[in-house]
Backbone as CSV, one residue per row, in Angstrom:
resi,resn,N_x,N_y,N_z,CA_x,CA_y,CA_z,C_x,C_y,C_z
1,UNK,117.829,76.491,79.841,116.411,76.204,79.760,115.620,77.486,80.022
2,UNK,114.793,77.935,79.203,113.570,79.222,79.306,113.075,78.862,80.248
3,UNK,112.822,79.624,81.319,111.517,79.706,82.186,110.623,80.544,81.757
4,UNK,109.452,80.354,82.461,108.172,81.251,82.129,107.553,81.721,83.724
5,UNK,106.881,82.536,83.223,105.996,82.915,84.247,104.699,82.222,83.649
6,UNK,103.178,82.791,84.555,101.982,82.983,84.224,101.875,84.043,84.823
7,UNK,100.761,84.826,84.579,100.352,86.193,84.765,98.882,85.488,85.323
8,UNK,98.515,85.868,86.576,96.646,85.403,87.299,96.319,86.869,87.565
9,UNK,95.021,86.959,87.836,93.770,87.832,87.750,93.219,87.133,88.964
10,UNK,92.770,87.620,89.545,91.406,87.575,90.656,90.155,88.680,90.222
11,UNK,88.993,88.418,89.826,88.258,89.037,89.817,87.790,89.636,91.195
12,UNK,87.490,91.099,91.800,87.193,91.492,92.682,85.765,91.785,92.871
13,UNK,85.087,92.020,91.345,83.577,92.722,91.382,82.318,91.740,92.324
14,UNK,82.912,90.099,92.607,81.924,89.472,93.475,82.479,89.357,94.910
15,UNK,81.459,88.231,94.932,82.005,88.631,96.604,83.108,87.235,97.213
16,UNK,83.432,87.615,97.720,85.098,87.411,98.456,85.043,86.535,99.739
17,UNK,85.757,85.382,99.560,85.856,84.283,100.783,86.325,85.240,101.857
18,UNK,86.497,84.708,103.117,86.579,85.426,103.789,88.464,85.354,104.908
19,UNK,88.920,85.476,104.691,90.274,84.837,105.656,90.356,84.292,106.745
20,UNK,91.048,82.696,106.778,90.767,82.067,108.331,92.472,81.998,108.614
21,UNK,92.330,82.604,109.514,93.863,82.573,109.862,94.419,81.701,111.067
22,UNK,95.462,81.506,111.025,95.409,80.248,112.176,95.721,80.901,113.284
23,UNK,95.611,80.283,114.362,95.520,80.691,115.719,96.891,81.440,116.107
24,UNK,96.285,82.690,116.768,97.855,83.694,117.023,98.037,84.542,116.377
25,UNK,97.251,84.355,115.257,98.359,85.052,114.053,97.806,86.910,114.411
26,UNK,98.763,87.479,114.416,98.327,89.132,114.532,98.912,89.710,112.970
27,UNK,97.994,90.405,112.479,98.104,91.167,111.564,98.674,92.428,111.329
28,UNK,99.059,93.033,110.723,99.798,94.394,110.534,100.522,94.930,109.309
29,UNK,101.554,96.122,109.218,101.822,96.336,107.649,102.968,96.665,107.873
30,UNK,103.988,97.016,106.883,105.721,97.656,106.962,105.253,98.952,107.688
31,UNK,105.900,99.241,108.733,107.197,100.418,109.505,108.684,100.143,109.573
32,UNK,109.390,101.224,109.201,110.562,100.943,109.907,110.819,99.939,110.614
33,UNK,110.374,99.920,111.694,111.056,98.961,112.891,110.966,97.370,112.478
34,UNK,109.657,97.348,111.681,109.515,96.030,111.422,110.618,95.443,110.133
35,UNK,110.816,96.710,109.325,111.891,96.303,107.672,112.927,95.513,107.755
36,UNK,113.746,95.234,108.679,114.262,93.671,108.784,114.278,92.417,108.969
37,UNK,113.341,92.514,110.082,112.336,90.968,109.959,111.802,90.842,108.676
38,UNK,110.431,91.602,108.173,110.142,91.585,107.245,110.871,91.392,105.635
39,UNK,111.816,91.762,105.942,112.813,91.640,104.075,113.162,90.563,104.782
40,UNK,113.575,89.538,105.751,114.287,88.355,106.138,113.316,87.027,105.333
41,UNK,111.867,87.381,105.818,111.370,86.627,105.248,111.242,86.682,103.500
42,UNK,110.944,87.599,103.032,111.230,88.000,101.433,111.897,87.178,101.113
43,UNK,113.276,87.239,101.277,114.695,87.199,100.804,114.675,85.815,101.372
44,UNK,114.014,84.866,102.162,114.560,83.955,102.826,113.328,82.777,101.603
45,UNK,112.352,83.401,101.413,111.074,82.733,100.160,111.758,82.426,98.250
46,UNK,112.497,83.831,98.578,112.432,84.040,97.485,113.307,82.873,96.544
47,UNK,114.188,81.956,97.291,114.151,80.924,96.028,113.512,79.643,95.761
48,UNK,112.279,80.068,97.147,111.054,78.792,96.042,110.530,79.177,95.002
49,UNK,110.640,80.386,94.524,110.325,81.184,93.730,109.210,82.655,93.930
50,UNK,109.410,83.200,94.892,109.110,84.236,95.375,109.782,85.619,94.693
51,UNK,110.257,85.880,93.758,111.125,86.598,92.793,112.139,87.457,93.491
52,UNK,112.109,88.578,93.051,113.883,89.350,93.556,113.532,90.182,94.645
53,UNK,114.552,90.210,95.283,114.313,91.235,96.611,115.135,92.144,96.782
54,UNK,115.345,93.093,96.649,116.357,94.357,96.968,117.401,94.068,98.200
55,UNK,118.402,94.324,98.296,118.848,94.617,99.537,118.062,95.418,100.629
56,UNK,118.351,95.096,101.831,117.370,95.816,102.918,117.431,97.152,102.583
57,UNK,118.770,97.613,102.808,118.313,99.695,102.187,118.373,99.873,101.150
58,UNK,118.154,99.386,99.764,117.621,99.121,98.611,115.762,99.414,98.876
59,UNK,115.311,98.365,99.683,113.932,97.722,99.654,113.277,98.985,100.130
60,UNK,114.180,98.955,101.627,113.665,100.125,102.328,113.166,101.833,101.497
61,UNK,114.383,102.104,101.078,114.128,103.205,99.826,113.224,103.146,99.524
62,UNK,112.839,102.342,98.815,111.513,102.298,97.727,110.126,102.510,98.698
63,UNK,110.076,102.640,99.507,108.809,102.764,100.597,108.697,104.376,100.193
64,UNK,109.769,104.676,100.290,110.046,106.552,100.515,110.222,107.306,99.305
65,UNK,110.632,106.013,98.035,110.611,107.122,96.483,109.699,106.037,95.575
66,UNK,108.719,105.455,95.487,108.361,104.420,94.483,106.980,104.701,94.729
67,UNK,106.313,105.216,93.973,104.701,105.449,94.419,104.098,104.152,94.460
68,UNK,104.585,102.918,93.881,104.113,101.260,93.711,104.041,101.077,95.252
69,UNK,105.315,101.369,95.839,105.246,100.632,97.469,104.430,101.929,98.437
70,UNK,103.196,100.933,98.795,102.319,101.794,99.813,102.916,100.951,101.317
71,UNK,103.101,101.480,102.289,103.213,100.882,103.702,101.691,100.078,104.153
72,UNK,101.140,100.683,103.864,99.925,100.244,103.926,99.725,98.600,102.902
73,UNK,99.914,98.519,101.915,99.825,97.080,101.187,100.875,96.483,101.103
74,UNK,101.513,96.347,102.437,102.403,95.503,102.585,101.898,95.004,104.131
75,UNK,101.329,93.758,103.913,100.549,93.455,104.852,101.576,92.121,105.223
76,UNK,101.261,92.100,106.981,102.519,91.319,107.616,101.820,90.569,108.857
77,UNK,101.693,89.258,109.157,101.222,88.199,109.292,102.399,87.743,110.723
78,UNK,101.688,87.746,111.592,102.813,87.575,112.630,102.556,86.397,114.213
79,UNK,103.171,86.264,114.641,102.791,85.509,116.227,103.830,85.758,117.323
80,UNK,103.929,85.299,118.232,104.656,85.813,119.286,106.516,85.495,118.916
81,UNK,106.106,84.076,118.041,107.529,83.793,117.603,108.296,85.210,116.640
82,UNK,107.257,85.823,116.088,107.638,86.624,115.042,107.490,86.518,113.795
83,UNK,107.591,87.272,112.596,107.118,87.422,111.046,107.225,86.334,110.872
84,UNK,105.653,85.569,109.953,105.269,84.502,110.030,105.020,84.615,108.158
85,UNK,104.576,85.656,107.578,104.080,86.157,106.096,103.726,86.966,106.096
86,UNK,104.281,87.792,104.349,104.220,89.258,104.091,103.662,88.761,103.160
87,UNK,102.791,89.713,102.733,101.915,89.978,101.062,102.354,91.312,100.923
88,UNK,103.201,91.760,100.225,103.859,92.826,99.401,103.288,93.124,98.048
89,UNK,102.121,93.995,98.030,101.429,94.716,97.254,101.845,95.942,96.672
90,UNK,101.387,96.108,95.438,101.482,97.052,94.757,100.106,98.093,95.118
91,UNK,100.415,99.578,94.253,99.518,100.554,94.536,98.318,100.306,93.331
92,UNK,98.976,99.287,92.102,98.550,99.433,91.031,97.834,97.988,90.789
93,UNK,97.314,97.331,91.781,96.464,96.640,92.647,97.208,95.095,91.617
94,UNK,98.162,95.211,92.197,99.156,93.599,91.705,99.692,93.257,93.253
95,UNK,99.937,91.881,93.351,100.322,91.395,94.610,101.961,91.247,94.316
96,UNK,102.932,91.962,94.834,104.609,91.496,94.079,105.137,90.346,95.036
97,UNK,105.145,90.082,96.022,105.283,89.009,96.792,104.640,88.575,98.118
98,UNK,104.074,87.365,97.847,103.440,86.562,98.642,104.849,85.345,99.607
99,UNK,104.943,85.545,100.770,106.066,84.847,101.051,105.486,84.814,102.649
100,UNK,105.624,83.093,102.995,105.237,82.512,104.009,106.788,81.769,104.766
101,UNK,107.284,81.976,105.690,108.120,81.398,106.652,108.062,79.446,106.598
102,UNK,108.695,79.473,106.098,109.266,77.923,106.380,108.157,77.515,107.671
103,UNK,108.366,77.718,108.123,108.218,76.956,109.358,106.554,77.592,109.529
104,UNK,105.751,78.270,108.895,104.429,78.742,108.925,103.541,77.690,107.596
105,UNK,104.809,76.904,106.796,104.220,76.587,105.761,103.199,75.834,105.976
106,UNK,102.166,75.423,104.764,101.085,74.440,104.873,100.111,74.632,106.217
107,UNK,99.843,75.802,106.769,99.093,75.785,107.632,98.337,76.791,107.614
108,UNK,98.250,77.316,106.151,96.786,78.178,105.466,97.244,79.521,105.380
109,UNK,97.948,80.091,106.132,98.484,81.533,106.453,98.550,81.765,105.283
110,UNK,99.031,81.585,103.885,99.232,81.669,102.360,98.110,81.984,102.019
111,UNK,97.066,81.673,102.179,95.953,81.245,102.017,95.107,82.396,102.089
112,UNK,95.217,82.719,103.917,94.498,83.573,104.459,95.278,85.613,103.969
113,UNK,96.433,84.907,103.971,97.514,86.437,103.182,96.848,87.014,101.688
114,UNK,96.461,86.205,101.066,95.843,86.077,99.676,94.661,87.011,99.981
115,UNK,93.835,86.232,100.506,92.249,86.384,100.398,92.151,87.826,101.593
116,UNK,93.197,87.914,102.367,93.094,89.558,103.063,93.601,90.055,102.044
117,UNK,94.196,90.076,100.752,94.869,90.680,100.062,93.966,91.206,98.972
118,UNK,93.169,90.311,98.274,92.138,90.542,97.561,90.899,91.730,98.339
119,UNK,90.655,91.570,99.294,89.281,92.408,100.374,90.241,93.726,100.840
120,UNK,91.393,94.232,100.678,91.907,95.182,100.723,92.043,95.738,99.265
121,UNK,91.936,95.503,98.397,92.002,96.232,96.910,90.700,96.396,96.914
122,UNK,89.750,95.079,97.087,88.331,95.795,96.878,87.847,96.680,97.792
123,UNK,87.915,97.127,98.850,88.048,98.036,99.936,88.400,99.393,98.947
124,UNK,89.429,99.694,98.232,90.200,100.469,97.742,89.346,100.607,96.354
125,UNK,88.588,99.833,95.744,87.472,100.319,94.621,88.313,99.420,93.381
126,UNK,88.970,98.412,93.299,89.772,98.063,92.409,89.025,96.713,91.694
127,UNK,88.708,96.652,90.532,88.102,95.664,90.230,89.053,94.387,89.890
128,UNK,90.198,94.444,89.831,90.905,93.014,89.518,92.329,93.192,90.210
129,UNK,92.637,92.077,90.722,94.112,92.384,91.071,94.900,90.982,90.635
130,UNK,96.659,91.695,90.347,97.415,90.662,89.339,98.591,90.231,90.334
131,UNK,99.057,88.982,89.838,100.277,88.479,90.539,100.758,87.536,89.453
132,UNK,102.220,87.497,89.205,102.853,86.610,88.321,103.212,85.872,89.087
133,UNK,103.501,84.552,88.784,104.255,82.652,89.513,105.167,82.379,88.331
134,UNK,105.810,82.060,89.025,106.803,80.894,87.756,105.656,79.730,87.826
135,UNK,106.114,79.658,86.116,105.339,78.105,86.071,105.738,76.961,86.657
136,UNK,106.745,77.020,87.166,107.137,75.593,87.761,106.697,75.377,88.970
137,UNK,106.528,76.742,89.599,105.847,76.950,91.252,104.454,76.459,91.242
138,UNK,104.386,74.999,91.111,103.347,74.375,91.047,102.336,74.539,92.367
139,UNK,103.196,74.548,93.585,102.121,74.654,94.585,102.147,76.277,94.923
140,UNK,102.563,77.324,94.446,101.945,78.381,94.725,100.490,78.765,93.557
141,UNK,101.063,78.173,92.215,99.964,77.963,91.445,98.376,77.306,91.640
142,UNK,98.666,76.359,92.391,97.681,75.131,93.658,97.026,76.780,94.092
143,UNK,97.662,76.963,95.048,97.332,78.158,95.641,96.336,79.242,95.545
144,UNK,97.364,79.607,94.386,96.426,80.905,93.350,94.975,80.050,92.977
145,UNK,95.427,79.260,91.906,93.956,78.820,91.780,92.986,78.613,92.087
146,UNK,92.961,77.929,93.625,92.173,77.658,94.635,91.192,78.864,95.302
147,UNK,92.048,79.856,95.207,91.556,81.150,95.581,90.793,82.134,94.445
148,UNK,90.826,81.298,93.081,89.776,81.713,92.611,90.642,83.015,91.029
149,UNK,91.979,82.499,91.628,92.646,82.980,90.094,92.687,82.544,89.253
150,UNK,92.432,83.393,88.059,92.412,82.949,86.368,93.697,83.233,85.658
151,UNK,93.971,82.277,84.860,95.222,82.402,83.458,94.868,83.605,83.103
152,UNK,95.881,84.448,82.788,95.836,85.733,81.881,96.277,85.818,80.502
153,UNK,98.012,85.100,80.806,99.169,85.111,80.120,100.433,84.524,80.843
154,UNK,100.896,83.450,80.023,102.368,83.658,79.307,103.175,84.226,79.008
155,UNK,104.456,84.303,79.697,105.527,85.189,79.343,106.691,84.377,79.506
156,UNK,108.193,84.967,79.043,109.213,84.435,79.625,109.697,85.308,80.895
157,UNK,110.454,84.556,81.566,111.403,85.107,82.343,112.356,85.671,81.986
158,UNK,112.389,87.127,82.420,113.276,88.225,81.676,114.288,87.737,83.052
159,UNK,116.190,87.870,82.147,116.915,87.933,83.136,117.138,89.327,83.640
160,UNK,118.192,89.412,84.655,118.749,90.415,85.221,117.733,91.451,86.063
């Protein structure tokens, strides 16, 4: 069976809800120290459909040779329990993974990861920023939409 993606847009040029994050939550971005917690959750999302994740010193690399991965837009969502959601941004103002902890689900953090995600590109002068979903990822689609993303495009899912 073909899968597909969709390709969404957020327009940045207006103005921008604001992020309510739930109680606790401390904010921050990839260092070192944090790159294993952080890829745990990645890698632990990624088959609700959160897409591919490198191996940890795979992932890690790419911080240090990939001009796409900024430390800085990889924004990390946390509480005393520990990594709660990463929004793993591109330089080239695309979001590559949005990934919330099981156990953080349905309690907006998705939500609030998004919409800090959008007010950091516009911060940065960027008028639109992109993220692909599988189409079947109906409630990350819920998601996107809600927050004010538009259809772009259709594609298939390339293997490998």
């Amino acid at each position: 069976m073909t899968a597909y993606y969709q390709l969404l847009r957020r327009d940045l040029t207006g103005s921008l809800p604001a992020p309510q994050w739930p109680a606790d939550t401390h904010l921050d971005h990839y260092r070192p120290a944090l790159a294993p917690a952080i890829h745990a959750v990645l890698r632990m999302t990624q088959e609700q459909g959160g897409g591919r994740v490198a191996n940890l010193e795979a992932w890690q690399q790419q911080f240090l040779s990939d001009a796409e991965f900024d430390p800085t837009l990889c924004l990390v969502a946390s509480n005393a329990e520990g990594i709660l959601g990463v929004a793993q941004c591109w330089t080239s103002a695309f979001i590559h993974h949005l990934s919330v902890h099981p156990c953080a689900q349905g309690q907006g953090l998705g939500r609030a990861l998004l919409l800090h995600s959008f007010q950091v590109f516009k911060q940065r002068g960027e008028p639109y920023v992109d993220l692909k979903v599988l189409e079947s990822n109906l409630r990350a689609r819920q998601l996107y939409e809600r927050a004010g993303m538009v259809f772009v495009l259709r594609d298939v899912v390339s293997e490998g």
